[in-house]
Amino acid sequence: APQLAIRVQGAHVSVLAAADLQQEVNYVLSGSSANGSFWMDGEYKATLTLDNLTLTNPDSSAVCIENGKRIAVVLPAGTTTTLADGTGGAQKACFFINGHAEFQGAGTLNLSGMTKHAYASDEYTLLTAGFGQLNILQAVSDGMHVEQYFQMDGGTVNIAGTQGDCIDVSVTKDATDEFNGQAFVNGGSLSLSVTADDVKGLKTENNLTVSGGSIYALVSGLGTKGFSVGTDLLINQASGQTTSISMDVTGTTYMPGDAVLESKCRGIKVKGNYTFDGGNISMNVTGKKAKGISCDGTYTYRSGTTNVIPE
């Protein structure tokens, strides 16, 4: 039996790796199609190189990786890859990875999610220190929907035009998975435009830790949040790093008076404890009943500059 079973129908390519293939394959995708896709499944980790690929799949995901292992996504320097899916499909995302995704390379990736999420992974997603740029141009639901944890060590991420959260990090079905429901921002530049009602820029089911990098959030829908932290928030500044968080918060209340659905606009909403130990936080808050930072637990200040004291 062949090690790789490859089917090609027009520009739709599917690859099924044999279960006993225990070595890494590097799939290099390039070219352009307005009616194509790439689907891959197997039992071993793989590398996916996106080399100036322009791909739209009107019916389902543009790229779907199903093998559940470590998937290295490489964007070569100087390249731009643009992926989009179609409306009204059953797919979870325009770019879906079942497995843990590690993004590297200094190129650019543009994503549009026309049915649900622009990007989704069933396990952690890591953006490495040398990563280039990810632009999420639009999504019917979340821009990035990540299970287990999201970690950003570098690169530039710009997310706008989402009708759901810009980045939503949720727990997996296995509660013992490492860092389950958490997010870590250790470097790079993150820009979140939150302009739909009752959505979040960066939402975590558990802890959020910011130890470096530059984050900007434009928060302007009813009941919107720049960050929504399910448990504890730690903002600090790792050695050699600069931590800078700035937000413009202008939204008012979503569903006022509704005992279940009422949601007030916040730059940062922390359901647990909030510790600030380095960096700079600057917020411009103008919306009626909007607040910069709301903390349900204990606020601990150790170091850093901020113009917003939690309420």
PDB file of N, CA and C in Angstrom, residues 51-139:
ATOM      1  N   ASP A  51       3.332  28.672   0.801  1.00  0.00           N
ATOM      2  CA  ASP A  51       4.281  29.430  -0.006  1.00  0.00           C
ATOM      3  C   ASP A  51       3.532  30.223  -1.086  1.00  0.00           C
ATOM      4  N   ASN A  52       3.088  31.413  -0.728  1.00  0.00           N
ATOM      5  CA  ASN A  52       2.339  32.262  -1.667  1.00  0.00           C
ATOM      6  C   ASN A  52       1.107  31.542  -2.215  1.00  0.00           C
ATOM      7  N   LEU A  53       0.357  30.936  -1.307  1.00  0.00           N
ATOM      8  CA  LEU A  53      -0.863  30.219  -1.678  1.00  0.00           C
ATOM      9  C   LEU A  53      -2.059  31.167  -1.599  1.00  0.00           C
ATOM     10  N   THR A  54      -2.887  31.181  -2.637  1.00  0.00           N
ATOM     11  CA  THR A  54      -4.156  31.900  -2.611  1.00  0.00           C
ATOM     12  C   THR A  54      -5.248  30.882  -2.897  1.00  0.00           C
ATOM     13  N   LEU A  55      -6.084  30.604  -1.887  1.00  0.00           N
ATOM     14  CA  LEU A  55      -7.004  29.482  -2.003  1.00  0.00           C
ATOM     15  C   LEU A  55      -8.354  29.810  -1.373  1.00  0.00           C
ATOM     16  N   THR A  56      -9.400  29.635  -2.149  1.00  0.00           N
ATOM     17  CA  THR A  56     -10.764  29.761  -1.642  1.00  0.00           C
ATOM     18  C   THR A  56     -11.486  28.438  -1.896  1.00  0.00           C
ATOM     19  N   ASN A  57     -12.163  27.941  -0.869  1.00  0.00           N
ATOM     20  CA  ASN A  57     -13.018  26.769  -1.042  1.00  0.00           C
ATOM     21  C   ASN A  57     -14.462  27.209  -0.798  1.00  0.00           C
ATOM     22  N   PRO A  58     -15.295  27.270  -1.829  1.00  0.00           N
ATOM     23  CA  PRO A  58     -16.666  27.765  -1.655  1.00  0.00           C
ATOM     24  C   PRO A  58     -17.533  26.852  -0.793  1.00  0.00           C
ATOM     25  N   ASP A  59     -17.104  25.582  -0.599  1.00  0.00           N
ATOM     26  CA  ASP A  59     -17.970  24.584   0.038  1.00  0.00           C
ATOM     27  C   ASP A  59     -17.579  24.215   1.465  1.00  0.00           C
ATOM     28  N   SER A  60     -16.296  24.324   1.815  1.00  0.00           N
ATOM     29  CA  SER A  60     -15.851  23.881   3.137  1.00  0.00           C
ATOM     30  C   SER A  60     -14.556  24.600   3.478  1.00  0.00           C
ATOM     31  N   SER A  61     -13.754  24.002   4.372  1.00  0.00           N
ATOM     32  CA  SER A  61     -12.485  24.626   4.767  1.00  0.00           C
ATOM     33  C   SER A  61     -11.550  24.755   3.568  1.00  0.00           C
ATOM     34  N   ALA A  62     -10.774  25.827   3.564  1.00  0.00           N
ATOM     35  CA  ALA A  62      -9.720  25.937   2.550  1.00  0.00           C
ATOM     36  C   ALA A  62      -8.592  24.963   2.865  1.00  0.00           C
ATOM     37  N   VAL A  63      -8.195  24.910   4.149  1.00  0.00           N
ATOM     38  CA  VAL A  63      -7.173  23.963   4.603  1.00  0.00           C
ATOM     39  C   VAL A  63      -7.686  23.269   5.857  1.00  0.00           C
ATOM     40  N   CYS A  64      -7.668  21.936   5.851  1.00  0.00           N
ATOM     41  CA  CYS A  64      -8.151  21.145   6.984  1.00  0.00           C
ATOM     42  C   CYS A  64      -7.141  20.038   7.274  1.00  0.00           C
ATOM     43  N   ILE A  65      -6.522  20.093   8.460  1.00  0.00           N
ATOM     44  CA  ILE A  65      -5.530  19.104   8.886  1.00  0.00           C
ATOM     45  C   ILE A  65      -6.150  18.305  10.023  1.00  0.00           C
ATOM     46  N   GLU A  66      -6.290  16.996   9.837  1.00  0.00           N
ATOM     47  CA  GLU A  66      -7.072  16.181  10.772  1.00  0.00           C
ATOM     48  C   GLU A  66      -6.243  15.234  11.637  1.00  0.00           C
ATOM     49  N   ASN A  67      -4.900  15.264  11.541  1.00  0.00           N
ATOM     50  CA  ASN A  67      -4.180  14.122  12.105  1.00  0.00           C
ATOM     51  C   ASN A  67      -3.907  14.171  13.611  1.00  0.00           C
ATOM     52  N   GLY A  68      -4.214  15.279  14.281  1.00  0.00           N
ATOM     53  CA  GLY A  68      -4.156  15.283  15.742  1.00  0.00           C
ATOM     54  C   GLY A  68      -2.767  15.320  16.347  1.00  0.00           C
ATOM     55  N   LYS A  69      -1.731  15.530  15.523  1.00  0.00           N
ATOM     56  CA  LYS A  69      -0.357  15.576  16.038  1.00  0.00           C
ATOM     57  C   LYS A  69       0.175  17.005  15.965  1.00  0.00           C
ATOM     58  N   ARG A  70       1.503  17.153  16.206  1.00  0.00           N
ATOM     59  CA  ARG A  70       2.107  18.482  16.079  1.00  0.00           C
ATOM     60  C   ARG A  70       2.189  18.847  14.594  1.00  0.00           C
ATOM     61  N   ILE A  71       1.632  19.995  14.244  1.00  0.00           N
ATOM     62  CA  ILE A  71       1.669  20.495  12.873  1.00  0.00           C
ATOM     63  C   ILE A  71       2.462  21.801  12.872  1.00  0.00           C
ATOM     64  N   ALA A  72       3.634  21.785  12.225  1.00  0.00           N
ATOM     65  CA  ALA A  72       4.407  23.015  12.056  1.00  0.00           C
ATOM     66  C   ALA A  72       3.881  23.723  10.814  1.00  0.00           C
ATOM     67  N   VAL A  73       3.412  24.957  10.992  1.00  0.00           N
ATOM     68  CA  VAL A  73       2.936  25.757   9.862  1.00  0.00           C
ATOM     69  C   VAL A  73       4.007  26.798   9.561  1.00  0.00           C
ATOM     70  N   VAL A  74       4.605  26.695   8.374  1.00  0.00           N
ATOM     71  CA  VAL A  74       5.737  27.551   8.015  1.00  0.00           C
ATOM     72  C   VAL A  74       5.291  28.559   6.957  1.00  0.00           C
ATOM     73  N   LEU A  75       5.535  29.837   7.245  1.00  0.00           N
ATOM     74  CA  LEU A  75       5.270  30.912   6.279  1.00  0.00           C
ATOM     75  C   LEU A  75       6.626  31.474   5.850  1.00  0.00           C
ATOM     76  N   PRO A  76       7.162  31.074   4.706  1.00  0.00           N
ATOM     77  CA  PRO A  76       8.490  31.554   4.328  1.00  0.00           C
ATOM     78  C   PRO A  76       8.538  33.080   4.227  1.00  0.00           C
ATOM     79  N   ALA A  77       9.667  33.646   4.596  1.00  0.00           N
ATOM     80  CA  ALA A  77       9.843  35.101   4.543  1.00  0.00           C
ATOM     81  C   ALA A  77       9.566  35.611   3.139  1.00  0.00           C
ATOM     82  N   GLY A  78       8.865  36.748   3.057  1.00  0.00           N
ATOM     83  CA  GLY A  78       8.583  37.362   1.759  1.00  0.00           C
ATOM     84  C   GLY A  78       7.367  36.807   1.048  1.00  0.00           C
ATOM     85  N   THR A  79       6.681  35.824   1.663  1.00  0.00           N
ATOM     86  CA  THR A  79       5.495  35.248   1.029  1.00  0.00           C
ATOM     87  C   THR A  79       4.223  35.757   1.691  1.00  0.00           C
ATOM     88  N   THR A  80       3.135  35.754   0.914  1.00  0.00           N
ATOM     89  CA  THR A  80       1.813  36.077   1.449  1.00  0.00           C
ATOM     90  C   THR A  80       0.844  34.985   1.018  1.00  0.00           C
ATOM     91  N   THR A  81       0.175  34.377   1.982  1.00  0.00           N
ATOM     92  CA  THR A  81      -0.822  33.347   1.713  1.00  0.00           C
ATOM     93  C   THR A  81      -2.184  33.860   2.159  1.00  0.00           C
ATOM     94  N   THR A  82      -3.204  33.695   1.307  1.00  0.00           N
ATOM     95  CA  THR A  82      -4.546  34.183   1.596  1.00  0.00           C
ATOM     96  C   THR A  82      -5.538  33.041   1.437  1.00  0.00           C
ATOM     97  N   LEU A  83      -6.273  32.743   2.517  1.00  0.00           N
ATOM     98  CA  LEU A  83      -7.225  31.642   2.520  1.00  0.00           C
ATOM     99  C   LEU A  83      -8.622  32.164   2.862  1.00  0.00           C
ATOM    100  N   ALA A  84      -9.626  31.592   2.193  1.00  0.00           N
ATOM    101  CA  ALA A  84     -11.022  31.933   2.494  1.00  0.00           C
ATOM    102  C   ALA A  84     -11.876  30.697   2.270  1.00  0.00           C
ATOM    103  N   ASP A  85     -12.977  30.623   3.003  1.00  0.00           N
ATOM    104  CA  ASP A  85     -13.948  29.557   2.764  1.00  0.00           C
ATOM    105  C   ASP A  85     -15.235  30.182   2.232  1.00  0.00           C
ATOM    106  N   GLY A  86     -16.271  29.342   2.083  1.00  0.00           N
ATOM    107  CA  GLY A  86     -17.536  29.837   1.547  1.00  0.00           C
ATOM    108  C   GLY A  86     -18.580  29.980   2.635  1.00  0.00           C
ATOM    109  N   THR A  87     -19.679  30.610   2.295  1.00  0.00           N
ATOM    110  CA  THR A  87     -20.760  30.811   3.258  1.00  0.00           C
ATOM    111  C   THR A  87     -21.621  29.558   3.356  1.00  0.00           C
ATOM    112  N   GLY A  88     -22.289  29.416   4.502  1.00  0.00           N
ATOM    113  CA  GLY A  88     -23.323  28.400   4.649  1.00  0.00           C
ATOM    114  C   GLY A  88     -22.844  26.962   4.676  1.00  0.00           C
ATOM    115  N   GLY A  89     -21.584  26.740   4.992  1.00  0.00           N
ATOM    116  CA  GLY A  89     -21.067  25.373   5.045  1.00  0.00           C
ATOM    117  C   GLY A  89     -21.222  24.762   6.432  1.00  0.00           C
ATOM    118  N   ALA A  90     -20.665  23.555   6.595  1.00  0.00           N
ATOM    119  CA  ALA A  90     -20.686  22.862   7.886  1.00  0.00           C
ATOM    120  C   ALA A  90     -19.324  22.902   8.567  1.00  0.00           C
ATOM    121  N   GLN A  91     -18.339  23.532   7.927  1.00  0.00           N
ATOM    122  CA  GLN A  91     -16.975  23.526   8.441  1.00  0.00           C
ATOM    123  C   GLN A  91     -16.845  24.391   9.690  1.00  0.00           C
ATOM    124  N   LYS A  92     -15.899  24.010  10.550  1.00  0.00           N
ATOM    125  CA  LYS A  92     -15.660  24.761  11.779  1.00  0.00           C
ATOM    126  C   LYS A  92     -14.862  26.034  11.508  1.00  0.00           C
ATOM    127  N   ALA A  93     -14.002  25.985  10.487  1.00  0.00           N
ATOM    128  CA  ALA A  93     -13.129  27.135  10.222  1.00  0.00           C
ATOM    129  C   ALA A  93     -12.641  27.115   8.785  1.00  0.00           C
ATOM    130  N   CYS A  94     -12.221  28.280   8.302  1.00  0.00           N
ATOM    131  CA  CYS A  94     -11.550  28.382   7.015  1.00  0.00           C
ATOM    132  C   CYS A  94     -10.249  27.580   7.046  1.00  0.00           C
ATOM    133  N   PHE A  95      -9.478  27.717   8.156  1.00  0.00           N
ATOM    134  CA  PHE A  95      -8.211  26.998   8.352  1.00  0.00           C
ATOM    135  C   PHE A  95      -8.354  26.239   9.662  1.00  0.00           C
ATOM    136  N   PHE A  96      -8.461  24.905   9.563  1.00  0.00           N
ATOM    137  CA  PHE A  96      -8.707  24.081  10.752  1.00  0.00           C
ATOM    138  C   PHE A  96      -7.568  23.097  10.964  1.00  0.00           C
ATOM    139  N   ILE A  97      -7.089  23.025  12.211  1.00  0.00           N
ATOM    140  CA  ILE A  97      -6.061  22.048  12.560  1.00  0.00           C
ATOM    141  C   ILE A  97      -6.534  21.240  13.762  1.00  0.00           C
ATOM    142  N   ASN A  98      -6.713  19.940  13.546  1.00  0.00           N
ATOM    143  CA  ASN A  98      -6.936  19.017  14.652  1.00  0.00           C
ATOM    144  C   ASN A  98      -5.551  18.551  15.078  1.00  0.00           C
ATOM    145  N   GLY A  99      -5.074  19.100  16.180  1.00  0.00           N
ATOM    146  CA  GLY A  99      -3.708  18.841  16.614  1.00  0.00           C
ATOM    147  C   GLY A  99      -3.132  20.098  17.212  1.00  0.00           C
ATOM    148  N   HIS A 100      -1.841  20.058  17.556  1.00  0.00           N
ATOM    149  CA  HIS A 100      -1.214  21.263  18.109  1.00  0.00           C
ATOM    150  C   HIS A 100      -0.396  21.939  17.023  1.00  0.00           C
ATOM    151  N   ALA A 101      -0.733  23.195  16.799  1.00  0.00           N
ATOM    152  CA  ALA A 101      -0.165  23.966  15.697  1.00  0.00           C
ATOM    153  C   ALA A 101       0.945  24.869  16.215  1.00  0.00           C
ATOM    154  N   GLU A 102       2.072  24.857  15.506  1.00  0.00           N
ATOM    155  CA  GLU A 102       3.193  25.739  15.846  1.00  0.00           C
ATOM    156  C   GLU A 102       3.544  26.537  14.598  1.00  0.00           C
ATOM    157  N   PHE A 103       3.262  27.843  14.639  1.00  0.00           N
ATOM    158  CA  PHE A 103       3.467  28.719  13.486  1.00  0.00           C
ATOM    159  C   PHE A 103       4.865  29.320  13.527  1.00  0.00           C
ATOM    160  N   GLN A 104       5.549  29.278  12.382  1.00  0.00           N
ATOM    161  CA  GLN A 104       6.889  29.853  12.288  1.00  0.00           C
ATOM    162  C   GLN A 104       7.091  30.426  10.894  1.00  0.00           C
ATOM    163  N   GLY A 105       8.186  31.150  10.723  1.00  0.00           N
ATOM    164  CA  GLY A 105       8.456  31.786   9.437  1.00  0.00           C
ATOM    165  C   GLY A 105       7.950  33.213   9.429  1.00  0.00           C
ATOM    166  N   ALA A 106       8.616  34.076   8.641  1.00  0.00           N
ATOM    167  CA  ALA A 106       8.377  35.517   8.686  1.00  0.00           C
ATOM    168  C   ALA A 106       7.395  36.007   7.632  1.00  0.00           C
ATOM    169  N   GLY A 107       6.688  35.086   6.980  1.00  0.00           N
ATOM    170  CA  GLY A 107       5.718  35.483   5.961  1.00  0.00           C
ATOM    171  C   GLY A 107       4.408  35.968   6.551  1.00  0.00           C
ATOM    172  N   THR A 108       3.428  36.165   5.670  1.00  0.00           N
ATOM    173  CA  THR A 108       2.122  36.719   6.053  1.00  0.00           C
ATOM    174  C   THR A 108       1.018  35.731   5.687  1.00  0.00           C
ATOM    175  N   LEU A 109       0.036  35.609   6.586  1.00  0.00           N
ATOM    176  CA  LEU A 109      -1.133  34.762   6.354  1.00  0.00           C
ATOM    177  C   LEU A 109      -2.390  35.587   6.573  1.00  0.00           C
ATOM    178  N   ASN A 110      -3.257  35.634   5.547  1.00  0.00           N
ATOM    179  CA  ASN A 110      -4.547  36.336   5.631  1.00  0.00           C
ATOM    180  C   ASN A 110      -5.671  35.304   5.632  1.00  0.00           C
ATOM    181  N   LEU A 111      -6.614  35.453   6.567  1.00  0.00           N
ATOM    182  CA  LEU A 111      -7.703  34.491   6.688  1.00  0.00           C
ATOM    183  C   LEU A 111      -9.060  35.185   6.736  1.00  0.00           C
ATOM    184  N   SER A 112     -10.051  34.579   6.063  1.00  0.00           N
ATOM    185  CA  SER A 112     -11.442  35.019   6.160  1.00  0.00           C
ATOM    186  C   SER A 112     -12.321  33.807   6.418  1.00  0.00           C
ATOM    187  N   GLY A 113     -13.109  33.870   7.488  1.00  0.00           N
ATOM    188  CA  GLY A 113     -14.023  32.778   7.830  1.00  0.00           C
ATOM    189  C   GLY A 113     -15.452  33.163   7.498  1.00  0.00           C
ATOM    190  N   MET A 114     -15.992  32.616   6.427  1.00  0.00           N
ATOM    191  CA  MET A 114     -17.285  33.055   5.917  1.00  0.00           C
ATOM    192  C   MET A 114     -18.455  32.227   6.434  1.00  0.00           C
ATOM    193  N   THR A 115     -18.157  31.083   7.088  1.00  0.00           N
ATOM    194  CA  THR A 115     -19.213  30.260   7.684  1.00  0.00           C
ATOM    195  C   THR A 115     -19.182  30.330   9.207  1.00  0.00           C
ATOM    196  N   LYS A 116     -17.970  30.189   9.810  1.00  0.00           N
ATOM    197  CA  LYS A 116     -17.862  30.207  11.266  1.00  0.00           C
ATOM    198  C   LYS A 116     -16.575  30.914  11.667  1.00  0.00           C
ATOM    199  N   HIS A 117     -15.577  30.161  12.163  1.00  0.00           N
ATOM    200  CA  HIS A 117     -14.307  30.767  12.582  1.00  0.00           C
ATOM    201  C   HIS A 117     -13.386  30.966  11.370  1.00  0.00           C
ATOM    202  N   ALA A 118     -12.475  31.930  11.484  1.00  0.00           N
ATOM    203  CA  ALA A 118     -11.431  32.054  10.464  1.00  0.00           C
ATOM    204  C   ALA A 118     -10.370  30.968  10.670  1.00  0.00           C
ATOM    205  N   TYR A 119      -9.966  30.763  11.945  1.00  0.00           N
ATOM    206  CA  TYR A 119      -8.961  29.751  12.280  1.00  0.00           C
ATOM    207  C   TYR A 119      -9.435  29.007  13.516  1.00  0.00           C
ATOM    208  N   ALA A 120      -9.196  27.696  13.542  1.00  0.00           N
ATOM    209  CA  ALA A 120      -9.512  26.923  14.748  1.00  0.00           C
ATOM    210  C   ALA A 120      -8.526  25.788  14.907  1.00  0.00           C
ATOM    211  N   SER A 121      -8.186  25.476  16.177  1.00  0.00           N
ATOM    212  CA  SER A 121      -7.385  24.289  16.474  1.00  0.00           C
ATOM    213  C   SER A 121      -7.994  23.573  17.668  1.00  0.00           C
ATOM    214  N   ASP A 122      -7.923  22.234  17.630  1.00  0.00           N
ATOM    215  CA  ASP A 122      -8.488  21.411  18.700  1.00  0.00           C
ATOM    216  C   ASP A 122      -7.523  21.220  19.862  1.00  0.00           C
ATOM    217  N   GLU A 123      -6.239  21.603  19.652  1.00  0.00           N
ATOM    218  CA  GLU A 123      -5.262  21.594  20.737  1.00  0.00           C
ATOM    219  C   GLU A 123      -4.555  22.942  20.697  1.00  0.00           C
ATOM    220  N   TYR A 124      -3.434  23.071  21.382  1.00  0.00           N
ATOM    221  CA  TYR A 124      -2.823  24.389  21.530  1.00  0.00           C
ATOM    222  C   TYR A 124      -2.361  24.966  20.196  1.00  0.00           C
ATOM    223  N   THR A 125      -2.297  26.294  20.146  1.00  0.00           N
ATOM    224  CA  THR A 125      -1.691  27.013  19.023  1.00  0.00           C
ATOM    225  C   THR A 125      -0.586  27.901  19.568  1.00  0.00           C
ATOM    226  N   LEU A 126       0.618  27.767  18.972  1.00  0.00           N
ATOM    227  CA  LEU A 126       1.804  28.533  19.374  1.00  0.00           C
ATOM    228  C   LEU A 126       2.275  29.372  18.194  1.00  0.00           C
ATOM    229  N   LEU A 127       2.492  30.661  18.436  1.00  0.00           N
ATOM    230  CA  LEU A 127       3.148  31.533  17.463  1.00  0.00           C
ATOM    231  C   LEU A 127       4.566  31.761  17.962  1.00  0.00           C
ATOM    232  N   THR A 128       5.573  31.278  17.225  1.00  0.00           N
ATOM    233  CA  THR A 128       6.952  31.324  17.710  1.00  0.00           C
ATOM    234  C   THR A 128       7.527  32.736  17.621  1.00  0.00           C
ATOM    235  N   ALA A 129       8.716  32.909  18.253  1.00  0.00           N
ATOM    236  CA  ALA A 129       9.313  34.243  18.384  1.00  0.00           C
ATOM    237  C   ALA A 129       9.604  34.890  17.036  1.00  0.00           C
ATOM    238  N   GLY A 130       9.953  34.107  16.019  1.00  0.00           N
ATOM    239  CA  GLY A 130      10.289  34.681  14.721  1.00  0.00           C
ATOM    240  C   GLY A 130       9.128  34.755  13.753  1.00  0.00           C
ATOM    241  N   PHE A 131       7.927  34.554  14.273  1.00  0.00           N
ATOM    242  CA  PHE A 131       6.748  34.503  13.401  1.00  0.00           C
ATOM    243  C   PHE A 131       6.514  35.836  12.703  1.00  0.00           C
ATOM    244  N   GLY A 132       5.928  35.761  11.500  1.00  0.00           N
ATOM    245  CA  GLY A 132       5.665  36.960  10.707  1.00  0.00           C
ATOM    246  C   GLY A 132       4.363  37.633  11.077  1.00  0.00           C
ATOM    247  N   GLN A 133       3.345  37.493  10.216  1.00  0.00           N
ATOM    248  CA  GLN A 133       2.102  38.240  10.425  1.00  0.00           C
ATOM    249  C   GLN A 133       0.890  37.392  10.098  1.00  0.00           C
ATOM    250  N   LEU A 134      -0.100  37.459  10.991  1.00  0.00           N
ATOM    251  CA  LEU A 134      -1.406  36.825  10.775  1.00  0.00           C
ATOM    252  C   LEU A 134      -2.455  37.927  10.772  1.00  0.00           C
ATOM    253  N   ASN A 135      -3.184  38.020   9.673  1.00  0.00           N
ATOM    254  CA  ASN A 135      -4.274  38.998   9.566  1.00  0.00           C
ATOM    255  C   ASN A 135      -5.590  38.247   9.424  1.00  0.00           C
ATOM    256  N   ILE A 136      -6.475  38.419  10.386  1.00  0.00           N
ATOM    257  CA  ILE A 136      -7.813  37.868  10.254  1.00  0.00           C
ATOM    258  C   ILE A 136      -8.720  39.012   9.827  1.00  0.00           C
ATOM    259  N   LEU A 137      -9.228  38.897   8.600  1.00  0.00           N
ATOM    260  CA  LEU A 137      -9.937  40.004   7.965  1.00  0.00           C
ATOM    261  C   LEU A 137     -11.410  40.017   8.327  1.00  0.00           C
ATOM    262  N   GLN A 138     -11.983  38.811   8.540  1.00  0.00           N
ATOM    263  CA  GLN A 138     -13.392  38.722   8.922  1.00  0.00           C
ATOM    264  C   GLN A 138     -13.691  37.309   9.381  1.00  0.00           C
ATOM    265  N   ALA A 139     -14.716  37.183  10.211  1.00  0.00           N
ATOM    266  CA  ALA A 139     -15.196  35.870  10.639  1.00  0.00           C
ATOM    267  C   ALA A 139     -16.641  36.001  11.074  1.00  0.00           C
TER     268      ALA A 139
END
